[in-house]
């Protein structure tokens, strides 16, 4: 599969809404840590970013259905890359364990996702005609496919037009759209985690995509310039309004989820107070002061006057578990510095990486 960039280089920090005008360079300092090491050394599953972003933000799916779809789609891609079909089949017990839900909910979600056009399911039966497991082929409703195909840029180069007689919609998006690399073992850890609720899991995945997009865009920017400024971390800056809008949720729920994610080690959050000062009716001047959110006290009163720096992280137990995974086979190690370098076709100038297992 051809590796190509998902995002253009940005000279300003990436935000949820892409319209915050405050220059917050000093508030997104890099600290390349174990999380970066994991994302740069482990193998991955390539998933078009347009698919992930649609699934995580659509209001047509429940949070648990979103996690189920992302797991099934990633597993289907793994199966295809190993020479099989773009489908997957696991016993309901395994799906229930990976999603931290009941078997009955698994069957309910399968029926719902089929009805909504996101799953195609074929019964896998044994020699006695009894159903063993359902073979799931992830799909997209035609309206969603058409929207994603028009909204998101194709990779550079020539692409054959979509032909529904020769390939499915998702295979076409795999072939033509810019993609990220996502770690399936990390996905399983997140979706099966008993300390997070399903909304927090969806929020973390969305934060991860946005934060890493910012990291990679700034990494490419500094690689292309003579500036020796260190790379940005897995961070982004946003307001409560933007976060609430993107998750179609109220600010109280967003606040609770952010507090829980930080307490459990999945993010680090900092409040940046914004003071607006008018000067002779000219454009407001924005000044920022940084303060860690250890005490939320008057959080509700500050929400409309504050920006937030969200840095995506992982609990120590996650890092230890992921570190057990073998490094990907195309990884080259430099003896002197101990830095890890991928093979030439994986240059950071050519693709956008999220995390992953291949």
CSV table of C-alpha atoms in Angstrom, one decimal:
chain,number,residue,atom,x,y,z
A,1,UNK,CA,0.0,0.0,0.0
A,2,UNK,CA,1.3,3.4,-0.9
A,3,UNK,CA,2.1,5.7,2.0
A,4,UNK,CA,1.1,9.3,1.7
A,5,UNK,CA,0.6,12.2,4.0
A,6,UNK,CA,-2.7,12.7,5.8
A,7,UNK,CA,-2.2,16.3,6.7
A,8,UNK,CA,-0.4,19.3,5.3
A,9,UNK,CA,2.2,21.0,7.4
A,10,UNK,CA,0.8,23.6,9.8
A,11,UNK,CA,2.7,26.6,11.2
A,12,UNK,CA,0.2,26.9,14.0
A,13,UNK,CA,-1.0,24.3,16.6
A,14,UNK,CA,-3.9,22.2,15.4
A,15,UNK,CA,-7.2,22.6,17.3
A,16,UNK,CA,-10.5,20.9,17.2
A,17,UNK,CA,-12.2,23.6,15.3
A,18,UNK,CA,-9.1,24.9,13.4
A,19,UNK,CA,-10.2,28.4,14.1
A,20,UNK,CA,-8.6,29.5,17.4
A,21,UNK,CA,-6.4,32.4,16.5
A,22,UNK,CA,-4.2,32.6,19.7
A,23,UNK,CA,-0.6,31.7,19.0
A,24,UNK,CA,0.0,29.2,21.7
A,25,UNK,CA,3.5,27.9,20.7
A,26,UNK,CA,4.9,28.2,24.2
A,27,UNK,CA,2.0,26.2,25.6
A,28,UNK,CA,2.6,23.0,23.6
A,29,UNK,CA,6.1,22.0,24.6
A,30,UNK,CA,7.4,18.6,23.4
A,31,UNK,CA,8.4,15.8,25.6
A,32,UNK,CA,9.1,12.7,23.5
A,33,UNK,CA,8.3,9.9,25.8
A,34,UNK,CA,7.5,6.2,25.9
A,35,UNK,CA,4.2,6.9,24.1
A,36,UNK,CA,6.2,8.2,21.1
A,37,UNK,CA,8.5,5.2,21.3
A,38,UNK,CA,5.6,2.8,21.1
A,39,UNK,CA,4.0,4.6,18.2
A,40,UNK,CA,7.2,4.6,16.2
A,41,UNK,CA,8.4,1.0,16.8
A,42,UNK,CA,5.3,-1.2,16.8
A,43,UNK,CA,3.5,-2.4,13.8
A,44,UNK,CA,0.1,-1.1,12.7
A,45,UNK,CA,-3.2,-1.4,10.8
A,46,UNK,CA,-3.8,1.3,8.2
A,47,UNK,CA,-7.3,2.8,8.4
A,48,UNK,CA,-8.5,5.8,6.3
A,49,UNK,CA,-8.8,8.8,8.6
A,50,UNK,CA,-12.1,9.7,7.0
A,51,UNK,CA,-13.7,6.5,8.2
A,52,UNK,CA,-12.4,6.8,11.8
A,53,UNK,CA,-13.5,10.5,12.0
A,54,UNK,CA,-16.9,9.7,10.7
A,55,UNK,CA,-17.5,6.8,13.0
A,56,UNK,CA,-16.3,8.6,16.1
A,57,UNK,CA,-18.4,11.7,15.5
A,58,UNK,CA,-21.6,10.4,13.9
A,59,UNK,CA,-24.8,10.6,16.0
A,60,UNK,CA,-26.3,7.7,14.2
A,61,UNK,CA,-24.3,5.1,16.2
A,62,UNK,CA,-24.2,4.5,19.9
A,63,UNK,CA,-20.8,4.8,21.6
A,64,UNK,CA,-20.5,1.0,21.9
A,65,UNK,CA,-21.5,0.5,18.3
A,66,UNK,CA,-18.7,2.9,17.3
A,67,UNK,CA,-16.1,0.9,19.3
A,68,UNK,CA,-17.4,-2.4,17.8
A,69,UNK,CA,-17.2,-1.0,14.2
A,70,UNK,CA,-13.6,0.3,14.7
A,71,UNK,CA,-12.5,-3.1,16.2
A,72,UNK,CA,-14.2,-5.1,13.5
A,73,UNK,CA,-13.0,-2.9,10.6
A,74,UNK,CA,-9.4,-3.0,11.9
A,75,UNK,CA,-9.5,-6.8,12.3
A,76,UNK,CA,-11.0,-7.1,8.7
A,77,UNK,CA,-8.1,-5.0,7.4
A,78,UNK,CA,-5.6,-7.3,9.2
A,79,UNK,CA,-7.3,-10.3,7.6
A,80,UNK,CA,-7.2,-8.8,4.1
A,81,UNK,CA,-3.5,-7.9,4.5
A,82,UNK,CA,-2.8,-11.5,5.4
A,83,UNK,CA,-4.4,-12.7,2.1
A,84,UNK,CA,-8.0,-13.2,3.3
A,85,UNK,CA,-11.2,-11.3,2.6
A,86,UNK,CA,-12.0,-7.9,4.1
A,87,UNK,CA,-14.1,-9.4,6.9
A,88,UNK,CA,-13.7,-10.9,10.3
A,89,UNK,CA,-15.3,-13.6,12.5
A,90,UNK,CA,-15.0,-14.0,16.2
A,91,UNK,CA,-17.2,-15.8,18.7
A,92,UNK,CA,-19.7,-13.6,20.5
A,93,UNK,CA,-17.8,-14.3,23.8
A,94,UNK,CA,-14.6,-12.8,22.3
A,95,UNK,CA,-16.4,-9.7,21.1
A,96,UNK,CA,-18.1,-9.3,24.5
A,97,UNK,CA,-14.7,-9.5,26.2
A,98,UNK,CA,-13.1,-7.0,23.8
A,99,UNK,CA,-16.0,-4.6,24.2
A,100,UNK,CA,-16.5,-5.2,27.9
A,101,UNK,CA,-20.2,-5.9,27.4
A,102,UNK,CA,-22.6,-8.8,27.4
A,103,UNK,CA,-23.1,-11.3,24.6
A,104,UNK,CA,-26.7,-10.2,24.3
A,105,UNK,CA,-25.6,-6.7,23.6
A,106,UNK,CA,-23.1,-8.0,21.0
A,107,UNK,CA,-26.0,-9.6,19.1
A,108,UNK,CA,-28.2,-6.5,19.5
A,109,UNK,CA,-25.4,-4.3,18.1
A,110,UNK,CA,-24.8,-6.7,15.2
A,111,UNK,CA,-28.5,-6.4,14.2
A,112,UNK,CA,-28.4,-2.6,14.6
A,113,UNK,CA,-25.3,-2.1,12.6
A,114,UNK,CA,-26.7,-4.3,9.8
A,115,UNK,CA,-29.9,-2.3,9.8
A,116,UNK,CA,-28.0,1.0,9.7
A,117,UNK,CA,-25.8,-0.2,6.8
A,118,UNK,CA,-22.5,-0.5,8.7
A,119,UNK,CA,-22.2,-4.3,8.8
A,120,UNK,CA,-22.9,-7.1,6.4
A,121,UNK,CA,-23.2,-10.5,8.2
A,122,UNK,CA,-23.1,-14.0,6.9
A,123,UNK,CA,-23.8,-17.0,9.1
A,124,UNK,CA,-20.9,-19.4,9.5
A,125,UNK,CA,-22.3,-22.8,10.1
A,126,UNK,CA,-20.7,-26.2,10.9
A,127,UNK,CA,-21.3,-29.5,9.2
A,128,UNK,CA,-24.5,-30.0,11.1
A,129,UNK,CA,-25.9,-26.7,10.0
A,130,UNK,CA,-25.6,-25.1,13.4
A,131,UNK,CA,-24.4,-21.5,13.5
A,132,UNK,CA,-20.8,-21.2,14.8
A,133,UNK,CA,-20.1,-17.5,14.5
A,134,UNK,CA,-21.1,-14.5,12.3
A,135,UNK,CA,-18.7,-13.5,9.6
A,136,UNK,CA,-18.8,-9.7,9.6
A,137,UNK,CA,-17.9,-7.5,6.6
A,138,UNK,CA,-17.7,-3.9,7.6
A,139,UNK,CA,-19.5,-1.5,5.2
A,140,UNK,CA,-20.8,2.0,4.9
A,141,UNK,CA,-24.2,3.4,3.9
A,142,UNK,CA,-24.1,4.8,0.4
A,143,UNK,CA,-24.9,8.4,1.6
A,144,UNK,CA,-21.9,8.2,4.0
A,145,UNK,CA,-19.6,6.8,1.4
A,146,UNK,CA,-20.5,9.5,-1.1
A,147,UNK,CA,-20.0,12.2,1.5
A,148,UNK,CA,-16.6,10.9,2.6
A,149,UNK,CA,-15.5,10.4,-1.0
A,150,UNK,CA,-16.3,14.0,-1.9
A,151,UNK,CA,-15.2,15.7,1.4
A,152,UNK,CA,-11.8,14.1,1.9
A,153,UNK,CA,-8.8,14.5,-0.5
A,154,UNK,CA,-7.5,11.6,-2.4
A,155,UNK,CA,-3.9,10.6,-2.2
A,156,UNK,CA,-1.7,12.0,-4.8
A,157,UNK,CA,-1.4,10.1,-8.1
A,158,UNK,CA,-3.8,8.4,-10.4
A,159,UNK,CA,-6.6,6.2,-9.1
A,160,UNK,CA,-9.1,4.0,-10.9
A,161,UNK,CA,-12.7,5.1,-10.4
A,162,UNK,CA,-14.9,3.2,-8.0
A,163,UNK,CA,-16.5,0.2,-9.5
A,164,UNK,CA,-19.0,-1.6,-7.2
A,165,UNK,CA,-18.7,-4.7,-9.3
A,166,UNK,CA,-15.0,-5.2,-8.5
A,167,UNK,CA,-14.5,-3.7,-5.0
A,168,UNK,CA,-16.5,-2.7,-1.9
A,169,UNK,CA,-16.8,0.9,-0.7
A,170,UNK,CA,-14.3,0.5,2.1
A,171,UNK,CA,-11.8,-1.2,-0.1
A,172,UNK,CA,-12.0,1.8,-2.4
A,173,UNK,CA,-11.4,4.2,0.5
A,174,UNK,CA,-8.5,2.1,1.6
A,175,UNK,CA,-7.0,2.4,-1.8
A,176,UNK,CA,-7.6,6.1,-2.4
A,177,UNK,CA,-7.8,8.0,0.8
A,178,UNK,CA,-5.2,9.2,3.2
A,179,UNK,CA,-4.9,6.9,6.2
A,180,UNK,CA,-3.5,6.6,9.7
A,181,UNK,CA,-1.9,3.7,11.3
A,182,UNK,CA,-3.6,2.4,14.4
A,183,UNK,CA,-2.4,-0.2,17.0
A,184,UNK,CA,-4.9,-3.0,17.3
A,185,UNK,CA,-3.6,-4.2,20.6
A,186,UNK,CA,-4.0,-0.6,21.9
A,187,UNK,CA,-7.5,-0.6,20.6
A,188,UNK,CA,-8.3,-3.8,22.4
A,189,UNK,CA,-6.9,-2.4,25.7
A,190,UNK,CA,-9.0,0.7,25.3
A,191,UNK,CA,-12.3,-1.0,24.4
A,192,UNK,CA,-12.0,-3.7,27.0
A,193,UNK,CA,-10.9,-1.3,29.8
A,194,UNK,CA,-13.2,-1.6,32.9
A,195,UNK,CA,-12.1,1.7,34.4
A,196,UNK,CA,-13.5,3.8,31.5
A,197,UNK,CA,-17.1,4.2,30.4
A,198,UNK,CA,-17.9,4.0,26.7
A,199,UNK,CA,-18.1,7.7,26.2
A,200,UNK,CA,-14.7,8.2,27.7
A,201,UNK,CA,-13.3,5.5,25.4
A,202,UNK,CA,-14.7,7.3,22.3
A,203,UNK,CA,-13.5,10.6,23.5
A,204,UNK,CA,-10.0,9.3,24.1
A,205,UNK,CA,-9.8,7.8,20.6
A,206,UNK,CA,-10.9,11.1,19.1
A,207,UNK,CA,-8.4,13.1,21.3
A,208,UNK,CA,-5.7,10.7,20.1
A,209,UNK,CA,-6.4,11.3,16.4
A,210,UNK,CA,-6.4,15.0,16.8
A,211,UNK,CA,-3.4,15.1,19.1
A,212,UNK,CA,-1.3,12.9,16.9
A,213,UNK,CA,-2.3,14.9,13.8
A,214,UNK,CA,-0.9,17.9,15.5
A,215,UNK,CA,2.2,16.0,16.5
A,216,UNK,CA,2.9,14.8,13.0
A,217,UNK,CA,2.1,18.1,11.2
A,218,UNK,CA,4.5,19.9,13.5
A,219,UNK,CA,7.1,17.2,13.2
A,220,UNK,CA,7.0,17.6,9.4
A,221,UNK,CA,7.1,21.3,9.7
A,222,UNK,CA,10.3,21.3,11.8
A,223,UNK,CA,11.9,18.6,9.7
A,224,UNK,CA,11.4,20.8,6.7
A,225,UNK,CA,12.8,24.0,8.3
A,226,UNK,CA,16.1,24.9,9.9
A,227,UNK,CA,14.4,25.6,13.2
A,228,UNK,CA,15.7,23.3,15.9
A,229,UNK,CA,12.6,23.7,18.0
A,230,UNK,CA,11.6,20.3,19.3
A,231,UNK,CA,8.6,18.5,18.0
A,232,UNK,CA,5.1,19.0,19.5
A,233,UNK,CA,3.8,16.3,21.7
A,234,UNK,CA,0.5,14.5,21.3
A,235,UNK,CA,-1.4,17.6,22.2
A,236,UNK,CA,-4.0,20.0,20.9
A,237,UNK,CA,-5.6,23.2,22.2
A,238,UNK,CA,-9.3,23.7,22.2
A,239,UNK,CA,-12.2,25.3,24.1
A,240,UNK,CA,-15.0,23.5,26.0
A,241,UNK,CA,-17.5,24.7,23.3
A,242,UNK,CA,-15.5,23.1,20.5
A,243,UNK,CA,-15.1,19.8,22.4
A,244,UNK,CA,-18.8,19.8,23.4
A,245,UNK,CA,-19.8,20.5,19.8
A,246,UNK,CA,-17.7,17.8,18.3
A,247,UNK,CA,-19.1,15.1,20.6
A,248,UNK,CA,-22.6,16.5,20.5
A,249,UNK,CA,-22.5,16.6,24.3
A,250,UNK,CA,-23.0,19.2,27.1
A,251,UNK,CA,-20.2,20.9,28.9
A,252,UNK,CA,-20.9,19.2,32.2
A,253,UNK,CA,-20.5,15.7,30.7
A,254,UNK,CA,-17.3,16.8,28.8
A,255,UNK,CA,-15.9,18.2,32.1
A,256,UNK,CA,-16.5,14.9,33.9
A,257,UNK,CA,-15.0,12.9,31.2
A,258,UNK,CA,-11.9,15.0,31.0
A,259,UNK,CA,-11.4,14.8,34.8
A,260,UNK,CA,-11.8,11.0,34.7
A,261,UNK,CA,-9.4,10.6,31.8
A,262,UNK,CA,-6.8,12.7,33.5
A,263,UNK,CA,-7.2,10.9,36.8
A,264,UNK,CA,-6.7,7.5,35.2
A,265,UNK,CA,-3.6,8.6,33.2
A,266,UNK,CA,-5.1,8.7,29.7
A,267,UNK,CA,-4.6,12.5,29.2
A,268,UNK,CA,-2.9,15.4,30.8
A,269,UNK,CA,-5.0,18.6,30.8
A,270,UNK,CA,-4.0,22.2,31.4
A,271,UNK,CA,-6.2,25.2,31.6
A,272,UNK,CA,-5.1,28.3,29.7
A,273,UNK,CA,-7.0,31.3,30.9
A,274,UNK,CA,-7.9,33.8,28.1
A,275,UNK,CA,-8.3,37.4,28.9
A,276,UNK,CA,-9.8,39.7,26.3
A,277,UNK,CA,-8.9,43.4,26.4
A,278,UNK,CA,-10.4,45.9,24.1
A,279,UNK,CA,-8.2,48.8,23.0
A,280,UNK,CA,-9.9,51.8,21.4
A,281,UNK,CA,-12.5,49.5,19.8
A,282,UNK,CA,-9.8,47.6,18.0
A,283,UNK,CA,-9.5,43.8,17.7
A,284,UNK,CA,-9.4,42.2,21.1
A,285,UNK,CA,-5.9,41.2,22.3
A,286,UNK,CA,-5.7,37.7,23.7
A,287,UNK,CA,-3.2,36.9,26.5
A,288,UNK,CA,-2.7,33.5,28.0
A,289,UNK,CA,-1.7,32.3,31.4
A,290,UNK,CA,-1.1,28.6,32.1
A,291,UNK,CA,-2.3,26.7,35.1
A,292,UNK,CA,-2.6,22.9,35.7
A,293,UNK,CA,-6.1,21.7,36.5
A,294,UNK,CA,-5.5,20.1,39.8
A,295,UNK,CA,-8.4,21.9,41.4
A,296,UNK,CA,-11.6,22.3,39.3
A,297,UNK,CA,-13.4,24.6,41.9
A,298,UNK,CA,-15.0,27.3,39.7
A,299,UNK,CA,-14.6,25.2,36.5
A,300,UNK,CA,-18.1,26.0,35.2
A,301,UNK,CA,-17.5,29.7,35.5
A,302,UNK,CA,-14.2,29.5,33.7
A,303,UNK,CA,-15.3,27.3,30.8
A,304,UNK,CA,-16.3,30.2,28.5
A,305,UNK,CA,-13.1,32.1,29.3
A,306,UNK,CA,-10.6,29.3,28.9
A,307,UNK,CA,-8.8,27.2,26.4
A,308,UNK,CA,-7.5,23.8,27.3
A,309,UNK,CA,-4.3,22.0,26.3
A,310,UNK,CA,-5.0,18.3,26.1
A,311,UNK,CA,-2.0,15.9,25.9
A,312,UNK,CA,-2.8,12.3,25.1
A,313,UNK,CA,-1.0,9.8,27.2
A,314,UNK,CA,-1.2,6.2,28.4
A,315,UNK,CA,-1.3,4.7,31.9
A,316,UNK,CA,1.9,2.9,32.9
A,317,UNK,CA,0.2,-0.5,32.8
A,318,UNK,CA,-0.7,0.1,29.2
A,319,UNK,CA,2.8,1.0,28.3
A,320,UNK,CA,4.2,-2.1,30.0
A,321,UNK,CA,1.7,-4.3,28.1
A,322,UNK,CA,2.3,-2.7,24.7
A,323,UNK,CA,6.1,-2.9,25.2
A,324,UNK,CA,5.8,-6.7,25.2
A,325,UNK,CA,4.8,-6.6,21.6
A,326,UNK,CA,7.5,-7.4,19.1
A,327,UNK,CA,8.9,-4.4,17.1
A,328,UNK,CA,7.7,-4.4,13.5
A,329,UNK,CA,9.9,-6.3,11.1
A,330,UNK,CA,10.8,-3.3,8.9
A,331,UNK,CA,12.3,-1.4,11.8
A,332,UNK,CA,16.0,-0.5,11.7
A,333,UNK,CA,17.9,0.5,14.8
A,334,UNK,CA,20.8,3.0,14.8
A,335,UNK,CA,23.6,1.7,17.0
A,336,UNK,CA,25.0,5.1,18.1
A,337,UNK,CA,21.9,7.0,19.2
A,338,UNK,CA,19.5,4.1,19.8
A,339,UNK,CA,16.9,6.0,17.8
A,340,UNK,CA,14.5,3.9,15.7
A,341,UNK,CA,14.1,4.5,12.0
A,342,UNK,CA,11.7,2.9,9.7
A,343,UNK,CA,12.5,1.8,6.1
A,344,UNK,CA,12.6,4.5,3.4
A,345,UNK,CA,9.1,4.0,2.2
A,346,UNK,CA,7.9,5.0,5.7
A,347,UNK,CA,9.4,8.4,5.7
A,348,UNK,CA,7.6,10.9,7.9
A,349,UNK,CA,7.4,13.2,4.8
A,350,UNK,CA,5.2,10.6,3.1
A,351,UNK,CA,2.6,9.5,5.6
A,352,UNK,CA,0.6,10.3,8.7
A,353,UNK,CA,1.1,7.8,11.5
A,354,UNK,CA,-1.1,7.3,14.5
A,355,UNK,CA,0.0,4.2,16.2
A,356,UNK,CA,0.2,0.7,15.4
A,357,UNK,CA,0.5,-3.0,14.7
A,358,UNK,CA,1.2,-4.4,11.3
